[in-house]
Amino acid sequence: MGEAFPVKTIFPGTAVRVNNPNDIYFKFEGQVQRVADDHAAVLFEGGNWDKVVSFRMSELDIIDKTKGKAK
C-alpha cells in the first residue's frame, strides 16, 4: 500500500522553514531541537531572543543551509 503523503525525515539539528501561511511564524527559519510523534520543537534565534515552538511535521520544510556557499 502506498502512502498518501510523502514522509519527511526530520531529525534534531535539521534546518527547517515554516510553510503554514496561517501561522505567525510563516517563513521563519530555525533548527529542530526535539522530535516526538508527528511534532517537532523548533528553536528560533533572533538577536536578543530565543524561542522554541512546536509544529506539526507537515508545517515544516527542510532547507539546505549549504546552498550558495560554494567557493
mmCIF file as gemmi writes it, N, C-alpha and C atoms, coordinates in Angstrom:
data_model
loop_
_atom_site.group_PDB
_atom_site.id
_atom_site.type_symbol
_atom_site.label_atom_id
_atom_site.label_alt_id
_atom_site.label_comp_id
_atom_site.label_asym_id
_atom_site.label_entity_id
_atom_site.label_seq_id
_atom_site.pdbx_PDB_ins_code
_atom_site.Cartn_x
_atom_site.Cartn_y
_atom_site.Cartn_z
_atom_site.occupancy
_atom_site.B_iso_or_equiv
_atom_site.pdbx_formal_charge
_atom_site.auth_seq_id
_atom_site.auth_asym_id
_atom_site.pdbx_PDB_model_num
ATOM 1 N N . MET Axp A 1 ? 0.825 -1.193 0 1 0 ? 1 A 1
ATOM 2 C CA . MET Axp A 1 ? 0 0 0 1 0 ? 1 A 1
ATOM 3 C C . MET Axp A 1 ? 0.863 1.247 0 1 0 ? 1 A 1
ATOM 4 N N . GLY Axp A 2 ? 0.587 2.185 -0.878 1 0 ? 2 A 1
ATOM 5 C CA . GLY Axp A 2 ? 1.324 3.447 -0.91 1 0 ? 2 A 1
ATOM 6 C C . GLY Axp A 2 ? 0.765 4.438 0.1 1 0 ? 2 A 1
ATOM 7 N N . GLU Axp A 3 ? 1.604 5.358 0.5 1 0 ? 3 A 1
ATOM 8 C CA . GLU Axp A 3 ? 1.175 6.376 1.455 1 0 ? 3 A 1
ATOM 9 C C . GLU Axp A 3 ? 0.596 7.567 0.712 1 0 ? 3 A 1
ATOM 10 N N . ALA Axp A 4 ? -0.349 8.245 1.333 1 0 ? 4 A 1
ATOM 11 C CA . ALA Axp A 4 ? -0.996 9.39 0.71 1 0 ? 4 A 1
ATOM 12 C C . ALA Axp A 4 ? -0.082 10.608 0.677 1 0 ? 4 A 1
ATOM 13 N N . PHE Axp A 5 ? 0.814 10.713 1.674 1 0 ? 5 A 1
ATOM 14 C CA . PHE Axp A 5 ? 1.702 11.865 1.771 1 0 ? 5 A 1
ATOM 15 C C . PHE Axp A 5 ? 3.143 11.397 1.819 1 0 ? 5 A 1
ATOM 16 N N . PRO Axp A 6 ? 4.059 12.15 1.216 1 0 ? 6 A 1
ATOM 17 C CA . PRO Axp A 6 ? 5.47 11.766 1.311 1 0 ? 6 A 1
ATOM 18 C C . PRO Axp A 6 ? 5.957 11.911 2.753 1 0 ? 6 A 1
ATOM 19 N N . VAL Axp A 7 ? 6.835 11.011 3.153 1 0 ? 7 A 1
ATOM 20 C CA . VAL Axp A 7 ? 7.362 11.027 4.512 1 0 ? 7 A 1
ATOM 21 C C . VAL Axp A 7 ? 8.581 11.938 4.56 1 0 ? 7 A 1
ATOM 22 N N . LYS Axp A 8 ? 8.581 12.882 5.501 1 0 ? 8 A 1
ATOM 23 C CA . LYS Axp A 8 ? 9.729 13.759 5.704 1 0 ? 8 A 1
ATOM 24 C C . LYS Axp A 8 ? 10.553 13.185 6.84 1 0 ? 8 A 1
ATOM 25 N N . THR Axp A 9 ? 11.842 13.074 6.641 1 0 ? 9 A 1
ATOM 26 C CA . THR Axp A 9 ? 12.723 12.631 7.707 1 0 ? 9 A 1
ATOM 27 C C . THR Axp A 9 ? 13.364 13.862 8.321 1 0 ? 9 A 1
ATOM 28 N N . ILE Axp A 10 ? 12.871 14.236 9.483 1 0 ? 10 A 1
ATOM 29 C CA . ILE Axp A 10 ? 13.385 15.403 10.185 1 0 ? 10 A 1
ATOM 30 C C . ILE Axp A 10 ? 13.996 14.93 11.491 1 0 ? 10 A 1
ATOM 31 N N . PHE Axp A 11 ? 15.257 15.254 11.676 1 0 ? 11 A 1
ATOM 32 C CA . PHE Axp A 11 ? 15.988 14.876 12.881 1 0 ? 11 A 1
ATOM 33 C C . PHE Axp A 11 ? 16.393 16.13 13.644 1 0 ? 11 A 1
ATOM 34 N N . PRO Axp A 12 ? 16.706 15.987 14.934 1 0 ? 12 A 1
ATOM 35 C CA . PRO Axp A 12 ? 17.259 17.132 15.665 1 0 ? 12 A 1
ATOM 36 C C . PRO Axp A 12 ? 18.504 17.657 14.951 1 0 ? 12 A 1
ATOM 37 N N . GLY Axp A 13 ? 18.59 18.968 14.844 1 0 ? 13 A 1
ATOM 38 C CA . GLY Axp A 13 ? 19.706 19.602 14.148 1 0 ? 13 A 1
ATOM 39 C C . GLY Axp A 13 ? 19.377 20.003 12.726 1 0 ? 13 A 1
ATOM 40 N N . THR Axp A 14 ? 18.237 19.533 12.194 1 0 ? 14 A 1
ATOM 41 C CA . THR Axp A 14 ? 17.835 19.862 10.831 1 0 ? 14 A 1
ATOM 42 C C . THR Axp A 14 ? 17.362 21.312 10.748 1 0 ? 14 A 1
ATOM 43 N N . ALA Axp A 15 ? 17.807 22.029 9.723 1 0 ? 15 A 1
ATOM 44 C CA . ALA Axp A 15 ? 17.335 23.395 9.476 1 0 ? 15 A 1
ATOM 45 C C . ALA Axp A 15 ? 15.998 23.311 8.747 1 0 ? 15 A 1
ATOM 46 N N . VAL Axp A 16 ? 14.998 24.047 9.243 1 0 ? 16 A 1
ATOM 47 C CA . VAL Axp A 16 ? 13.653 23.996 8.668 1 0 ? 16 A 1
ATOM 48 C C . VAL Axp A 16 ? 13.076 25.396 8.505 1 0 ? 16 A 1
ATOM 49 N N . ARG Axp A 17 ? 12.048 25.488 7.638 1 0 ? 17 A 1
ATOM 50 C CA . ARG Axp A 17 ? 11.301 26.737 7.422 1 0 ? 17 A 1
ATOM 51 C C . ARG Axp A 17 ? 9.825 26.413 7.622 1 0 ? 17 A 1
ATOM 52 N N . VAL Axp A 18 ? 9.086 27.298 8.271 1 0 ? 18 A 1
ATOM 53 C CA . VAL Axp A 18 ? 7.649 27.115 8.498 1 0 ? 18 A 1
ATOM 54 C C . VAL Axp A 18 ? 6.912 27.423 7.199 1 0 ? 18 A 1
ATOM 55 N N . ASN Axp A 19 ? 6.074 26.483 6.739 1 0 ? 19 A 1
ATOM 56 C CA . ASN Axp A 19 ? 5.391 26.643 5.453 1 0 ? 19 A 1
ATOM 57 C C . ASN Axp A 19 ? 3.89 26.911 5.578 1 0 ? 19 A 1
ATOM 58 N N . ASN Axp A 20 ? 3.375 27.095 6.792 1 0 ? 20 A 1
ATOM 59 C CA . ASN Axp A 20 ? 1.95 27.332 7.012 1 0 ? 20 A 1
ATOM 60 C C . ASN Axp A 20 ? 1.663 28.839 6.953 1 0 ? 20 A 1
ATOM 61 N N . PRO Axp A 21 ? 0.973 29.325 5.903 1 0 ? 21 A 1
ATOM 62 C CA . PRO Axp A 21 ? 0.74 30.769 5.77 1 0 ? 21 A 1
ATOM 63 C C . PRO Axp A 21 ? -0.185 31.342 6.845 1 0 ? 21 A 1
ATOM 64 N N . ASN Axp A 22 ? -0.897 30.49 7.58 1 0 ? 22 A 1
ATOM 65 C CA . ASN Axp A 22 ? -1.789 30.956 8.642 1 0 ? 22 A 1
ATOM 66 C C . ASN Axp A 22 ? -1.099 31.043 9.99 1 0 ? 22 A 1
ATOM 67 N N . ASP Axp A 23 ? 0.181 30.728 10.041 1 0 ? 23 A 1
ATOM 68 C CA . ASP Axp A 23 ? 0.936 30.734 11.295 1 0 ? 23 A 1
ATOM 69 C C . ASP Axp A 23 ? 1.734 32.024 11.42 1 0 ? 23 A 1
ATOM 70 N N . ILE Axp A 24 ? 1.834 32.535 12.631 1 0 ? 24 A 1
ATOM 71 C CA . ILE Axp A 24 ? 2.588 33.775 12.865 1 0 ? 24 A 1
ATOM 72 C C . ILE Axp A 24 ? 4.074 33.605 12.526 1 0 ? 24 A 1
ATOM 73 N N . TYR Axp A 25 ? 4.561 32.363 12.542 1 0 ? 25 A 1
ATOM 74 C CA . TYR Axp A 25 ? 5.969 32.088 12.242 1 0 ? 25 A 1
ATOM 75 C C . TYR Axp A 25 ? 6.195 31.715 10.773 1 0 ? 25 A 1
ATOM 76 N N . PHE Axp A 26 ? 5.233 31.993 9.901 1 0 ? 26 A 1
ATOM 77 C CA . PHE Axp A 26 ? 5.339 31.678 8.473 1 0 ? 26 A 1
ATOM 78 C C . PHE Axp A 26 ? 6.641 32.233 7.903 1 0 ? 26 A 1
ATOM 79 N N . LYS Axp A 27 ? 7.386 31.372 7.21 1 0 ? 27 A 1
ATOM 80 C CA . LYS Axp A 27 ? 8.676 31.66 6.569 1 0 ? 27 A 1
ATOM 81 C C . LYS Axp A 27 ? 9.828 31.877 7.545 1 0 ? 27 A 1
ATOM 82 N N . PHE Axp A 28 ? 9.596 31.734 8.847 1 0 ? 28 A 1
ATOM 83 C CA . PHE Axp A 28 ? 10.706 31.784 9.798 1 0 ? 28 A 1
ATOM 84 C C . PHE Axp A 28 ? 11.546 30.528 9.614 1 0 ? 28 A 1
ATOM 85 N N . GLU Axp A 29 ? 12.848 30.656 9.818 1 0 ? 29 A 1
ATOM 86 C CA . GLU Axp A 29 ? 13.759 29.523 9.726 1 0 ? 29 A 1
ATOM 87 C C . GLU Axp A 29 ? 14.354 29.258 11.091 1 0 ? 29 A 1
ATOM 88 N N . GLY Axp A 30 ? 14.448 27.976 11.434 1 0 ? 30 A 1
ATOM 89 C CA . GLY Axp A 30 ? 15.002 27.602 12.723 1 0 ? 30 A 1
ATOM 90 C C . GLY Axp A 30 ? 15.627 26.227 12.666 1 0 ? 30 A 1
ATOM 91 N N . GLN Axp A 31 ? 16.01 25.74 13.837 1 0 ? 31 A 1
ATOM 92 C CA . GLN Axp A 31 ? 16.678 24.452 13.949 1 0 ? 31 A 1
ATOM 93 C C . GLN Axp A 31 ? 15.848 23.534 14.836 1 0 ? 31 A 1
ATOM 94 N N . VAL Axp A 32 ? 15.633 22.303 14.378 1 0 ? 32 A 1
ATOM 95 C CA . VAL Axp A 32 ? 14.856 21.331 15.145 1 0 ? 32 A 1
ATOM 96 C C . VAL Axp A 32 ? 15.64 20.918 16.387 1 0 ? 32 A 1
ATOM 97 N N . GLN Axp A 33 ? 14.968 20.971 17.534 1 0 ? 33 A 1
ATOM 98 C CA . GLN Axp A 33 ? 15.582 20.582 18.802 1 0 ? 33 A 1
ATOM 99 C C . GLN Axp A 33 ? 15.118 19.204 19.249 1 0 ? 33 A 1
ATOM 100 N N . ARG Axp A 34 ? 13.809 18.933 19.107 1 0 ? 34 A 1
ATOM 101 C CA . ARG Axp A 34 ? 13.238 17.658 19.544 1 0 ? 34 A 1
ATOM 102 C C . ARG Axp A 34 ? 12.202 17.197 18.534 1 0 ? 34 A 1
ATOM 103 N N . VAL Axp A 35 ? 12.039 15.868 18.439 1 0 ? 35 A 1
ATOM 104 C CA . VAL Axp A 35 ? 11.031 15.278 17.57 1 0 ? 35 A 1
ATOM 105 C C . VAL Axp A 35 ? 10.257 14.253 18.386 1 0 ? 35 A 1
ATOM 106 N N . ALA Axp A 36 ? 8.915 14.337 18.346 1 0 ? 36 A 1
ATOM 107 C CA . ALA Axp A 36 ? 8.066 13.377 19.053 1 0 ? 36 A 1
ATOM 108 C C . ALA Axp A 36 ? 6.768 13.213 18.27 1 0 ? 36 A 1
ATOM 109 N N . ASP Axp A 37 ? 6.395 11.962 18.026 1 0 ? 37 A 1
ATOM 110 C CA . ASP Axp A 37 ? 5.187 11.651 17.262 1 0 ? 37 A 1
ATOM 111 C C . ASP Axp A 37 ? 5.216 12.401 15.931 1 0 ? 37 A 1
ATOM 112 N N . ASP Axp A 38 ? 4.23 13.229 15.669 1 0 ? 38 A 1
ATOM 113 C CA . ASP Axp A 38 ? 4.174 13.983 14.41 1 0 ? 38 A 1
ATOM 114 C C . ASP Axp A 38 ? 4.505 15.457 14.635 1 0 ? 38 A 1
ATOM 115 N N . HIS Axp A 39 ? 5.241 15.761 15.697 1 0 ? 39 A 1
ATOM 116 C CA . HIS Axp A 39 ? 5.58 17.143 16.027 1 0 ? 39 A 1
ATOM 117 C C . HIS Axp A 39 ? 7.086 17.322 16.168 1 0 ? 39 A 1
ATOM 118 N N . ALA Axp A 40 ? 7.527 18.542 15.9 1 0 ? 40 A 1
ATOM 119 C CA . ALA Axp A 40 ? 8.936 18.889 16.091 1 0 ? 40 A 1
ATOM 120 C C . ALA Axp A 40 ? 9.002 20.211 16.845 1 0 ? 40 A 1
ATOM 121 N N . ALA Axp A 41 ? 9.91 20.302 17.802 1 0 ? 41 A 1
ATOM 122 C CA . ALA Axp A 41 ? 10.162 21.553 18.514 1 0 ? 41 A 1
ATOM 123 C C . ALA Axp A 41 ? 11.276 22.273 17.774 1 0 ? 41 A 1
ATOM 124 N N . VAL Axp A 42 ? 10.996 23.495 17.34 1 0 ? 42 A 1
ATOM 125 C CA . VAL Axp A 42 ? 11.936 24.265 16.525 1 0 ? 42 A 1
ATOM 126 C C . VAL Axp A 42 ? 12.437 25.462 17.322 1 0 ? 42 A 1
ATOM 127 N N . LEU Axp A 43 ? 13.757 25.647 17.327 1 0 ? 43 A 1
ATOM 128 C CA . LEU Axp A 43 ? 14.386 26.774 18.006 1 0 ? 43 A 1
ATOM 129 C C . LEU Axp A 43 ? 14.577 27.911 17.017 1 0 ? 43 A 1
ATOM 130 N N . PHE Axp A 44 ? 14.039 29.078 17.362 1 0 ? 44 A 1
ATOM 131 C CA . PHE Axp A 44 ? 14.251 30.297 16.585 1 0 ? 44 A 1
ATOM 132 C C . PHE Axp A 44 ? 15.15 31.204 17.401 1 0 ? 44 A 1
ATOM 133 N N . GLU Axp A 45 ? 16.191 31.74 16.76 1 0 ? 45 A 1
ATOM 134 C CA . GLU Axp A 45 ? 17.098 32.668 17.426 1 0 ? 45 A 1
ATOM 135 C C . GLU Axp A 45 ? 17.034 33.986 16.672 1 0 ? 45 A 1
ATOM 136 N N . GLY Axp A 46 ? 16.79 35.066 17.395 1 0 ? 46 A 1
ATOM 137 C CA . GLY Axp A 46 ? 16.647 36.347 16.725 1 0 ? 46 A 1
ATOM 138 C C . GLY Axp A 46 ? 17.352 37.468 17.449 1 0 ? 46 A 1
ATOM 139 N N . GLY Axp A 47 ? 18.652 37.479 17.409 1 0 ? 47 A 1
ATOM 140 C CA . GLY Axp A 47 ? 19.395 38.552 18.064 1 0 ? 47 A 1
ATOM 141 C C . GLY Axp A 47 ? 19.345 38.424 19.571 1 0 ? 47 A 1
ATOM 142 N N . ASN Axp A 48 ? 18.44 39.173 20.207 1 0 ? 48 A 1
ATOM 143 C CA . ASN Axp A 48 ? 18.37 39.147 21.661 1 0 ? 48 A 1
ATOM 144 C C . ASN Axp A 48 ? 17.261 38.242 22.191 1 0 ? 48 A 1
ATOM 145 N N . TRP Axp A 49 ? 16.689 37.375 21.344 1 0 ? 49 A 1
ATOM 146 C CA . TRP Axp A 49 ? 15.659 36.464 21.83 1 0 ? 49 A 1
ATOM 147 C C . TRP Axp A 49 ? 15.829 35.075 21.23 1 0 ? 49 A 1
ATOM 148 N N . ASP Axp A 50 ? 15.459 34.07 21.99 1 0 ? 50 A 1
ATOM 149 C CA . ASP Axp A 50 ? 15.412 32.674 21.551 1 0 ? 50 A 1
ATOM 150 C C . ASP Axp A 50 ? 14.035 32.147 21.917 1 0 ? 50 A 1
ATOM 151 N N . LYS Axp A 51 ? 13.449 31.334 21.052 1 0 ? 51 A 1
ATOM 152 C CA . LYS Axp A 51 ? 12.13 30.787 21.337 1 0 ? 51 A 1
ATOM 153 C C . LYS Axp A 51 ? 12.036 29.398 20.733 1 0 ? 51 A 1
ATOM 154 N N . VAL Axp A 52 ? 11.456 28.453 21.492 1 0 ? 52 A 1
ATOM 155 C CA . VAL Axp A 52 ? 11.204 27.106 20.999 1 0 ? 52 A 1
ATOM 156 C C . VAL Axp A 52 ? 9.697 26.963 20.809 1 0 ? 52 A 1
ATOM 157 N N . VAL Axp A 53 ? 9.291 26.574 19.588 1 0 ? 53 A 1
ATOM 158 C CA . VAL Axp A 53 ? 7.877 26.438 19.247 1 0 ? 53 A 1
ATOM 159 C C . VAL Axp A 53 ? 7.656 25.062 18.634 1 0 ? 53 A 1
ATOM 160 N N . SER Axp A 54 ? 6.534 24.429 18.976 1 0 ? 54 A 1
ATOM 161 C CA . SER Axp A 54 ? 6.201 23.107 18.456 1 0 ? 54 A 1
ATOM 162 C C . SER Axp A 54 ? 5.337 23.236 17.198 1 0 ? 54 A 1
ATOM 163 N N . PHE Axp A 55 ? 5.664 22.442 16.176 1 0 ? 55 A 1
ATOM 164 C CA . PHE Axp A 55 ? 4.923 22.431 14.917 1 0 ? 55 A 1
ATOM 165 C C . PHE Axp A 55 ? 4.638 20.995 14.506 1 0 ? 55 A 1
ATOM 166 N N . ARG Axp A 56 ? 3.56 20.803 13.724 1 0 ? 56 A 1
ATOM 167 C CA . ARG Axp A 56 ? 3.347 19.513 13.078 1 0 ? 56 A 1
ATOM 168 C C . ARG Axp A 56 ? 4.387 19.38 11.965 1 0 ? 56 A 1
ATOM 169 N N . MET Axp A 57 ? 4.81 18.157 11.696 1 0 ? 57 A 1
ATOM 170 C CA . MET Axp A 57 ? 5.822 17.927 10.655 1 0 ? 57 A 1
ATOM 171 C C . MET Axp A 57 ? 5.365 18.461 9.297 1 0 ? 57 A 1
ATOM 172 N N . SER Axp A 58 ? 4.063 18.4 9.029 1 0 ? 58 A 1
ATOM 173 C CA . SER Axp A 58 ? 3.544 18.874 7.739 1 0 ? 58 A 1
ATOM 174 C C . SER Axp A 58 ? 3.68 20.384 7.577 1 0 ? 58 A 1
ATOM 175 N N . GLU Axp A 59 ? 3.93 21.111 8.658 1 0 ? 59 A 1
ATOM 176 C CA . GLU Axp A 59 ? 4.076 22.568 8.598 1 0 ? 59 A 1
ATOM 177 C C . GLU Axp A 59 ? 5.52 23.006 8.386 1 0 ? 59 A 1
ATOM 178 N N . LEU Axp A 60 ? 6.428 22.047 8.217 1 0 ? 60 A 1
ATOM 179 C CA . LEU Axp A 60 ? 7.852 22.366 8.11 1 0 ? 60 A 1
ATOM 180 C C . LEU Axp A 60 ? 8.432 21.876 6.792 1 0 ? 60 A 1
ATOM 181 N N . ASP Axp A 61 ? 9.308 22.682 6.204 1 0 ? 61 A 1
ATOM 182 C CA . ASP Axp A 61 ? 10.085 22.288 5.03 1 0 ? 61 A 1
ATOM 183 C C . ASP Axp A 61 ? 11.546 22.239 5.434 1 0 ? 61 A 1
ATOM 184 N N . ILE Axp A 62 ? 12.235 21.208 4.992 1 0 ? 62 A 1
ATOM 185 C CA . ILE Axp A 62 ? 13.673 21.108 5.244 1 0 ? 62 A 1
ATOM 186 C C . ILE Axp A 62 ? 14.378 22.067 4.292 1 0 ? 62 A 1
ATOM 187 N N . ILE Axp A 63 ? 15.323 22.839 4.817 1 0 ? 63 A 1
ATOM 188 C CA . ILE Axp A 63 ? 16.074 23.768 3.968 1 0 ? 63 A 1
ATOM 189 C C . ILE Axp A 63 ? 17.542 23.37 3.96 1 0 ? 63 A 1
ATOM 190 N N . ASP Axp A 64 ? 18.196 23.688 2.854 1 0 ? 64 A 1
ATOM 191 C CA . ASP Axp A 64 ? 19.615 23.371 2.699 1 0 ? 64 A 1
ATOM 192 C C . ASP Axp A 64 ? 20.416 24.631 2.978 1 0 ? 64 A 1
ATOM 193 N N . LYS Axp A 65 ? 21.049 24.688 4.135 1 0 ? 65 A 1
ATOM 194 C CA . LYS Axp A 65 ? 21.824 25.862 4.538 1 0 ? 65 A 1
ATOM 195 C C . LYS Axp A 65 ? 23.151 25.964 3.796 1 0 ? 65 A 1
ATOM 196 N N . THR Axp A 66 ? 23.521 24.945 2.998 1 0 ? 66 A 1
ATOM 197 C CA . THR Axp A 66 ? 24.802 24.976 2.293 1 0 ? 66 A 1
ATOM 198 C C . THR Axp A 66 ? 24.679 25.594 0.901 1 0 ? 66 A 1
ATOM 199 N N . LYS Axp A 67 ? 23.464 25.844 0.418 1 0 ? 67 A 1
ATOM 200 C CA . LYS Axp A 67 ? 23.286 26.429 -0.916 1 0 ? 67 A 1
ATOM 201 C C . LYS Axp A 67 ? 23.903 27.811 -0.979 1 0 ? 67 A 1
ATOM 202 N N . GLY Axp A 68 ? 24.591 28.077 -2.063 1 0 ? 68 A 1
ATOM 203 C CA . GLY Axp A 68 ? 25.16 29.396 -2.289 1 0 ? 68 A 1
ATOM 204 C C . GLY Axp A 68 ? 26.449 29.671 -1.549 1 0 ? 68 A 1
ATOM 205 N N . LYS Axp A 69 ? 27.032 28.665 -0.922 1 0 ? 69 A 1
ATOM 206 C CA . LYS Axp A 69 ? 28.262 28.888 -0.172 1 0 ? 69 A 1
ATOM 207 C C . LYS Axp A 69 ? 29.478 28.281 -0.86 1 0 ? 69 A 1
ATOM 208 N N . ALA Axp A 70 ? 29.333 27.841 -2.099 1 0 ? 70 A 1
ATOM 209 C CA . ALA Axp A 70 ? 30.465 27.253 -2.82 1 0 ? 70 A 1
ATOM 210 C C . ALA Axp A 70 ? 31.473 28.342 -3.172 1 0 ? 70 A 1
ATOM 211 N N . LYS Axp A 71 ? 32.739 28.014 -3.006 1 0 ? 71 A 1
ATOM 212 C CA . LYS Axp A 71 ? 33.794 28.991 -3.312 1 0 ? 71 A 1
ATOM 213 C C . LYS Axp A 71 ? 34.815 28.388 -4.236 1 0 ? 71 A 1
